[in-house]
mmCIF file of C-alpha atoms in Angstrom:
data_model
loop_
_atom_site.group_PDB
_atom_site.id
_atom_site.type_symbol
_atom_site.label_atom_id
_atom_site.label_comp_id
_atom_site.label_asym_id
_atom_site.label_seq_id
_atom_site.Cartn_x
_atom_site.Cartn_y
_atom_site.Cartn_z
ATOM 1 C CA UNK A 1 -40.797 19.438 -50.224
ATOM 2 C CA UNK A 2 -38.006 21.886 -50.878
ATOM 3 C CA UNK A 3 -38.528 23.290 -47.455
ATOM 4 C CA UNK A 4 -38.206 19.866 -45.937
ATOM 5 C CA UNK A 5 -35.088 19.134 -47.995
ATOM 6 C CA UNK A 6 -33.612 22.509 -47.088
ATOM 7 C CA UNK A 7 -34.094 22.003 -43.371
ATOM 8 C CA UNK A 8 -33.056 18.380 -43.721
ATOM 9 C CA UNK A 9 -29.756 19.499 -45.296
ATOM 10 C CA UNK A 10 -29.175 22.075 -42.583
ATOM 11 C CA UNK A 11 -29.715 19.407 -39.939
ATOM 12 C CA UNK A 12 -27.332 16.979 -41.630
ATOM 13 C CA UNK A 13 -24.716 19.737 -41.972
ATOM 14 C CA UNK A 14 -25.149 20.614 -38.305
ATOM 15 C CA UNK A 15 -24.740 16.967 -37.389
ATOM 16 C CA UNK A 16 -21.547 16.771 -39.487
ATOM 17 C CA UNK A 17 -20.136 19.952 -37.919
ATOM 18 C CA UNK A 18 -21.159 18.832 -34.462
ATOM 19 C CA UNK A 19 -19.476 15.477 -35.036
ATOM 20 C CA UNK A 20 -16.342 17.184 -36.326
ATOM 21 C CA UNK A 21 -16.215 19.538 -33.338
ATOM 22 C CA UNK A 22 -16.675 16.637 -30.915
ATOM 23 C CA UNK A 23 -13.870 14.748 -32.652
ATOM 24 C CA UNK A 24 -11.558 17.768 -32.454
ATOM 25 C CA UNK A 25 -12.455 18.295 -28.799
ATOM 26 C CA UNK A 26 -11.780 14.631 -28.022
ATOM 27 C CA UNK A 27 -8.380 14.805 -29.760
ATOM 28 C CA UNK A 28 -7.489 18.000 -27.870
ATOM 29 C CA UNK A 29 -8.547 16.437 -24.556
ATOM 30 C CA UNK A 30 -6.457 13.356 -25.292
ATOM 31 C CA UNK A 31 -3.404 15.481 -26.133
ATOM 32 C CA UNK A 32 -3.765 17.588 -23.003
ATOM 33 C CA UNK A 33 -4.189 14.465 -20.852
ATOM 34 C CA UNK A 34 -1.240 12.736 -22.491
ATOM 35 C CA UNK A 35 1.186 15.618 -22.050
ATOM 36 C CA UNK A 36 -0.066 16.287 -18.517
ATOM 37 C CA UNK A 37 0.660 12.692 -17.536
ATOM 38 C CA UNK A 38 4.013 12.746 -19.329
ATOM 39 C CA UNK A 39 5.144 15.996 -17.731
ATOM 40 C CA UNK A 40 3.693 15.782 -14.248
ATOM 41 C CA UNK A 41 4.227 12.051 -14.067
ATOM 42 C CA UNK A 42 7.947 12.596 -14.580
ATOM 43 C CA UNK A 43 7.874 15.351 -12.009
ATOM 44 C CA UNK A 44 6.012 13.424 -9.331
ATOM 45 C CA UNK A 45 9.112 11.905 -7.802
ATOM 46 C CA UNK A 46 11.284 14.922 -8.471
ATOM 47 C CA UNK A 47 12.560 17.019 -5.624
ATOM 48 C CA UNK A 48 11.116 20.553 -5.980
ATOM 49 C CA UNK A 49 13.525 23.129 -7.399
ATOM 50 C CA UNK A 50 13.233 25.094 -4.171
ATOM 51 C CA UNK A 51 14.387 22.171 -2.058
ATOM 52 C CA UNK A 52 17.587 23.052 -0.181
ATOM 53 C CA UNK A 53 19.897 20.332 -1.407
ATOM 54 C CA UNK A 54 22.716 20.150 -3.930
ATOM 55 C CA UNK A 55 23.685 17.506 -6.517
ATOM 56 C CA UNK A 56 26.451 16.511 -4.103
ATOM 57 C CA UNK A 57 23.849 14.930 -1.842
ATOM 58 C CA UNK A 58 22.716 12.435 -4.472
ATOM 59 C CA UNK A 59 22.534 8.999 -2.927
ATOM 60 C CA UNK A 60 25.363 6.606 -3.604
ATOM 61 C CA UNK A 61 24.185 3.400 -5.271
ATOM 62 C CA UNK A 62 26.344 1.110 -3.116
ATOM 63 C CA UNK A 63 25.239 2.175 0.360
ATOM 64 C CA UNK A 64 22.025 2.411 2.303
ATOM 65 C CA UNK A 65 20.331 5.793 2.215
ATOM 66 C CA UNK A 66 19.211 7.455 5.415
ATOM 67 C CA UNK A 67 17.290 10.733 5.527
ATOM 68 C CA UNK A 68 17.735 12.718 8.738
ATOM 69 C CA UNK A 69 15.140 15.407 9.297
ATOM 70 C CA UNK A 70 15.873 18.215 11.752
ATOM 71 C CA UNK A 71 12.346 19.276 12.677
ATOM 72 C CA UNK A 72 11.096 22.829 12.123
ATOM 73 C CA UNK A 73 13.540 25.530 10.952
ATOM 74 C CA UNK A 74 13.564 29.064 9.580
ATOM 75 C CA UNK A 75 10.380 30.941 10.442
ATOM 76 C CA UNK A 76 9.048 27.831 12.211
ATOM 77 C CA UNK A 77 10.883 27.641 15.558
ATOM 78 C CA UNK A 78 8.924 24.761 17.050
ATOM 79 C CA UNK A 79 8.691 24.930 20.839
ATOM 80 C CA UNK A 80 10.114 28.151 22.294
ATOM 81 C CA UNK A 81 11.170 28.491 25.938
ATOM 82 C CA UNK A 82 12.508 31.947 26.738
ATOM 83 C CA UNK A 83 15.447 32.244 24.300
ATOM 84 C CA UNK A 84 15.644 28.512 23.568
ATOM 85 C CA UNK A 85 14.348 27.344 20.183
ATOM 86 C CA UNK A 86 13.493 23.747 19.478
ATOM 87 C CA UNK A 87 14.632 24.082 15.857
ATOM 88 C CA UNK A 88 18.218 24.779 16.992
ATOM 89 C CA UNK A 89 18.474 21.729 19.249
ATOM 90 C CA UNK A 90 16.905 19.553 16.561
ATOM 91 C CA UNK A 91 19.565 20.655 14.100
ATOM 92 C CA UNK A 92 22.426 20.209 16.580
ATOM 93 C CA UNK A 93 21.426 16.600 17.209
ATOM 94 C CA UNK A 94 20.685 15.896 13.527
ATOM 95 C CA UNK A 95 24.133 17.079 12.429
ATOM 96 C CA UNK A 96 25.747 14.814 15.011
ATOM 97 C CA UNK A 97 23.699 11.852 13.759
ATOM 98 C CA UNK A 98 24.762 12.668 10.209
ATOM 99 C CA UNK A 99 28.436 12.614 11.150
ATOM 100 C CA UNK A 100 28.180 9.280 12.981
ATOM 101 C CA UNK A 101 26.332 7.581 10.123
ATOM 102 C CA UNK A 102 28.619 8.980 7.434
ATOM 103 C CA UNK A 103 31.648 7.724 9.353
ATOM 104 C CA UNK A 104 29.970 4.312 9.400
ATOM 105 C CA UNK A 105 29.725 4.369 5.582
ATOM 106 C CA UNK A 106 26.074 5.246 5.059
ATOM 107 C CA UNK A 107 24.727 7.792 2.591
ATOM 108 C CA UNK A 108 23.049 10.457 4.694
ATOM 109 C CA UNK A 109 20.716 13.071 3.254
ATOM 110 C CA UNK A 110 19.648 16.011 5.387
ATOM 111 C CA UNK A 111 16.326 17.786 4.903
ATOM 112 C CA UNK A 112 18.149 20.844 6.217
ATOM 113 C CA UNK A 113 21.708 21.521 7.381
ATOM 114 C CA UNK A 114 21.119 25.072 8.545
ATOM 115 C CA UNK A 115 18.314 27.294 9.802
ATOM 116 C CA UNK A 116 16.212 26.853 6.670
ATOM 117 C CA UNK A 117 12.439 26.654 6.393
ATOM 118 C CA UNK A 118 11.429 23.392 4.739
ATOM 119 C CA UNK A 119 7.870 22.345 3.945
ATOM 120 C CA UNK A 120 6.716 19.055 5.451
ATOM 121 C CA UNK A 121 5.941 17.628 2.022
ATOM 122 C CA UNK A 122 9.472 18.448 0.866
ATOM 123 C CA UNK A 123 10.922 16.487 3.759
ATOM 124 C CA UNK A 124 8.880 13.469 2.734
ATOM 125 C CA UNK A 125 9.628 13.956 -0.965
ATOM 126 C CA UNK A 126 13.368 13.793 -0.359
ATOM 127 C CA UNK A 127 12.987 10.354 1.213
ATOM 128 C CA UNK A 128 10.601 9.183 -1.500
ATOM 129 C CA UNK A 129 12.780 10.489 -4.334
ATOM 130 C CA UNK A 130 15.828 8.591 -3.113
ATOM 131 C CA UNK A 131 13.890 5.482 -1.981
ATOM 132 C CA UNK A 132 15.479 5.927 1.425
ATOM 133 C CA UNK A 133 16.068 2.901 3.620
ATOM 134 C CA UNK A 134 15.097 4.961 6.680
ATOM 135 C CA UNK A 135 13.672 8.395 7.466
ATOM 136 C CA UNK A 136 14.120 9.813 10.966
ATOM 137 C CA UNK A 137 12.673 13.140 12.098
ATOM 138 C CA UNK A 138 14.181 14.697 15.234
ATOM 139 C CA UNK A 139 12.115 16.861 17.600
ATOM 140 C CA UNK A 140 11.784 18.118 21.178
ATOM 141 C CA UNK A 141 8.655 17.669 23.240
ATOM 142 C CA UNK A 142 6.662 20.124 25.372
ATOM 143 C CA UNK A 143 3.684 20.134 27.737
ATOM 144 C CA UNK A 144 1.753 23.214 28.752
ATOM 145 C CA UNK A 145 1.726 23.909 32.493
ATOM 146 C CA UNK A 146 3.903 20.868 33.176
ATOM 147 C CA UNK A 147 7.539 21.330 34.173
ATOM 148 C CA UNK A 148 7.990 17.798 35.517
ATOM 149 C CA UNK A 149 7.279 15.298 32.725
ATOM 150 C CA UNK A 150 10.409 14.174 30.902
ATOM 151 C CA UNK A 151 11.575 11.319 28.739
ATOM 152 C CA UNK A 152 11.828 9.963 25.224
ATOM 153 C CA UNK A 153 9.023 8.814 22.948
ATOM 154 C CA UNK A 154 8.994 7.742 19.325
ATOM 155 C CA UNK A 155 6.144 7.884 16.798
ATOM 156 C CA UNK A 156 5.600 5.830 13.643
ATOM 157 C CA UNK A 157 2.773 4.771 11.344
ATOM 158 C CA UNK A 158 2.516 1.078 10.511
ATOM 159 C CA UNK A 159 -0.088 1.700 7.802
ATOM 160 C CA UNK A 160 2.370 3.789 5.777
ATOM 161 C CA UNK A 161 5.148 1.189 6.026
ATOM 162 C CA UNK A 162 4.992 -2.068 7.952
ATOM 163 C CA UNK A 163 8.683 -1.794 8.875
ATOM 164 C CA UNK A 164 8.307 1.606 10.551
ATOM 165 C CA UNK A 165 7.513 0.148 14.011
ATOM 166 C CA UNK A 166 10.712 -1.909 13.870
ATOM 167 C CA UNK A 167 12.728 1.215 13.060
ATOM 168 C CA UNK A 168 11.017 3.153 15.838
ATOM 169 C CA UNK A 169 11.579 0.389 18.383
ATOM 170 C CA UNK A 170 15.243 -0.028 17.477
ATOM 171 C CA UNK A 171 15.898 3.696 17.882
ATOM 172 C CA UNK A 172 13.842 3.875 21.062
ATOM 173 C CA UNK A 173 15.690 0.997 22.687
ATOM 174 C CA UNK A 174 19.100 2.369 21.748
ATOM 175 C CA UNK A 175 18.196 5.829 23.057
ATOM 176 C CA UNK A 176 17.030 4.514 26.421
ATOM 177 C CA UNK A 177 20.193 2.452 26.764
ATOM 178 C CA UNK A 178 22.409 5.396 25.825
ATOM 179 C CA UNK A 179 20.712 8.101 27.895
ATOM 180 C CA UNK A 180 18.846 6.407 30.749
ATOM 181 C CA UNK A 181 15.926 8.763 30.040
ATOM 182 C CA UNK A 182 12.369 8.097 31.197
ATOM 183 C CA UNK A 183 10.520 5.452 29.189
ATOM 184 C CA UNK A 184 7.478 7.006 27.471
ATOM 185 C CA UNK A 185 7.044 4.382 24.759
ATOM 186 C CA UNK A 186 6.650 3.908 21.020
ATOM 187 C CA UNK A 187 3.301 5.004 19.606
ATOM 188 C CA UNK A 188 1.588 4.277 16.321
ATOM 189 C CA UNK A 189 0.407 7.704 15.146
ATOM 190 C CA UNK A 190 -1.575 8.572 12.012
ATOM 191 C CA UNK A 191 -1.747 12.345 12.504
ATOM 192 C CA UNK A 192 1.907 13.363 12.183
ATOM 193 C CA UNK A 193 2.482 14.306 8.541
ATOM 194 C CA UNK A 194 6.002 12.999 8.019
ATOM 195 C CA UNK A 195 5.291 9.497 9.359
ATOM 196 C CA UNK A 196 1.828 9.355 7.808
ATOM 197 C CA UNK A 197 2.945 10.331 4.321
ATOM 198 C CA UNK A 198 6.301 8.520 4.184
ATOM 199 C CA UNK A 199 6.086 5.184 2.371
ATOM 200 C CA UNK A 200 9.640 4.285 3.441
ATOM 201 C CA UNK A 201 10.414 3.104 7.002
ATOM 202 C CA UNK A 202 9.973 6.271 9.053
ATOM 203 C CA UNK A 203 9.693 7.527 12.601
ATOM 204 C CA UNK A 204 9.645 10.770 14.554
ATOM 205 C CA UNK A 205 11.765 10.960 17.702
ATOM 206 C CA UNK A 206 10.895 13.257 20.597
ATOM 207 C CA UNK A 207 14.253 13.301 22.386
ATOM 208 C CA UNK A 208 13.106 15.173 25.495
ATOM 209 C CA UNK A 209 10.896 17.879 27.000
ATOM 210 C CA UNK A 210 11.941 21.509 26.772
ATOM 211 C CA UNK A 211 9.285 22.243 29.381
ATOM 212 C CA UNK A 212 11.103 20.062 31.924
ATOM 213 C CA UNK A 213 13.605 22.153 33.877
ATOM 214 C CA UNK A 214 16.050 19.286 34.373
ATOM 215 C CA UNK A 215 15.744 17.764 30.894
ATOM 216 C CA UNK A 216 15.958 21.166 29.216
ATOM 217 C CA UNK A 217 19.442 21.649 30.632
ATOM 218 C CA UNK A 218 20.445 18.215 29.367
ATOM 219 C CA UNK A 219 19.125 18.947 25.887
ATOM 220 C CA UNK A 220 21.246 22.103 25.756
ATOM 221 C CA UNK A 221 24.338 20.104 26.721
ATOM 222 C CA UNK A 222 26.758 19.137 23.947
ATOM 223 C CA UNK A 223 27.561 15.926 25.805
ATOM 224 C CA UNK A 224 23.926 14.846 26.111
ATOM 225 C CA UNK A 225 23.197 15.789 22.501
ATOM 226 C CA UNK A 226 26.046 13.512 21.456
ATOM 227 C CA UNK A 227 24.567 10.677 23.507
ATOM 228 C CA UNK A 228 21.192 11.223 21.827
ATOM 229 C CA UNK A 229 22.839 11.216 18.411
ATOM 230 C CA UNK A 230 24.747 8.050 19.269
ATOM 231 C CA UNK A 231 21.521 6.346 20.334
ATOM 232 C CA UNK A 232 19.611 7.394 17.212
ATOM 233 C CA UNK A 233 22.430 6.287 14.926
ATOM 234 C CA UNK A 234 22.822 2.976 16.754
ATOM 235 C CA UNK A 235 19.097 2.295 16.463
ATOM 236 C CA UNK A 236 19.141 3.012 12.733
ATOM 237 C CA UNK A 237 22.095 0.682 12.250
ATOM 238 C CA UNK A 238 20.412 -2.063 14.274
ATOM 239 C CA UNK A 239 17.286 -1.749 12.134
ATOM 240 C CA UNK A 240 19.184 -1.793 8.830
ATOM 241 C CA UNK A 241 21.262 -4.792 9.894
ATOM 242 C CA UNK A 242 18.126 -6.692 10.853
ATOM 243 C CA UNK A 243 16.629 -5.829 7.473
ATOM 244 C CA UNK A 244 19.763 -7.048 5.711
ATOM 245 C CA UNK A 245 19.687 -10.274 7.706
ATOM 246 C CA UNK A 246 16.011 -10.764 6.914
ATOM 247 C CA UNK A 247 15.022 -10.729 10.553
#
């Protein structure tokens, strides 16, 4: 009998200790989960500390916010043709777009304003953080073993934002009118990171082909770059006005 009582007591003590340990573990798990959600939840929409922007680029509350993304940069040159780097032309055009839109009264945020390397996710995060009204990524096209194909094409992803095709079409139309470039169309694309992951209206503009001998010279021209910038800016303004009018 004593033996049974003795073992019975040990079992009841073990059950009590086991219950206590499970309770402590549950409390610890709850605390860890709570503080993880509190900390990382507040950080989710924060721009990473490494992101190359300053407090001076905070969006004004009384104007529409446009994020202009000069594709590639830093150690990522994009397409390279002899001593011509896509990243440089992208930036040249992007800075011209920025100036036009700022003069028109918009708040313009740049993912980069110099030859900086910027992660794709950081480009998207800037637009998400500021709830941008439009995100436009500027690039140059290329085709292997093809020195003839030229023209402008624009990519978007309707599944990420249903207004993205309207933005893409507005920019595309304005670019064709401004430049007279070959018409290569607007394409719904789910593979390009910045248009796939952006929940704000977004598109990626391929302003020309560096592999085309004739178009390459145009893309290096200050005059043609200004025409491209004018077209992109006009398309953005057309889109935002239509949004404001509820069209």
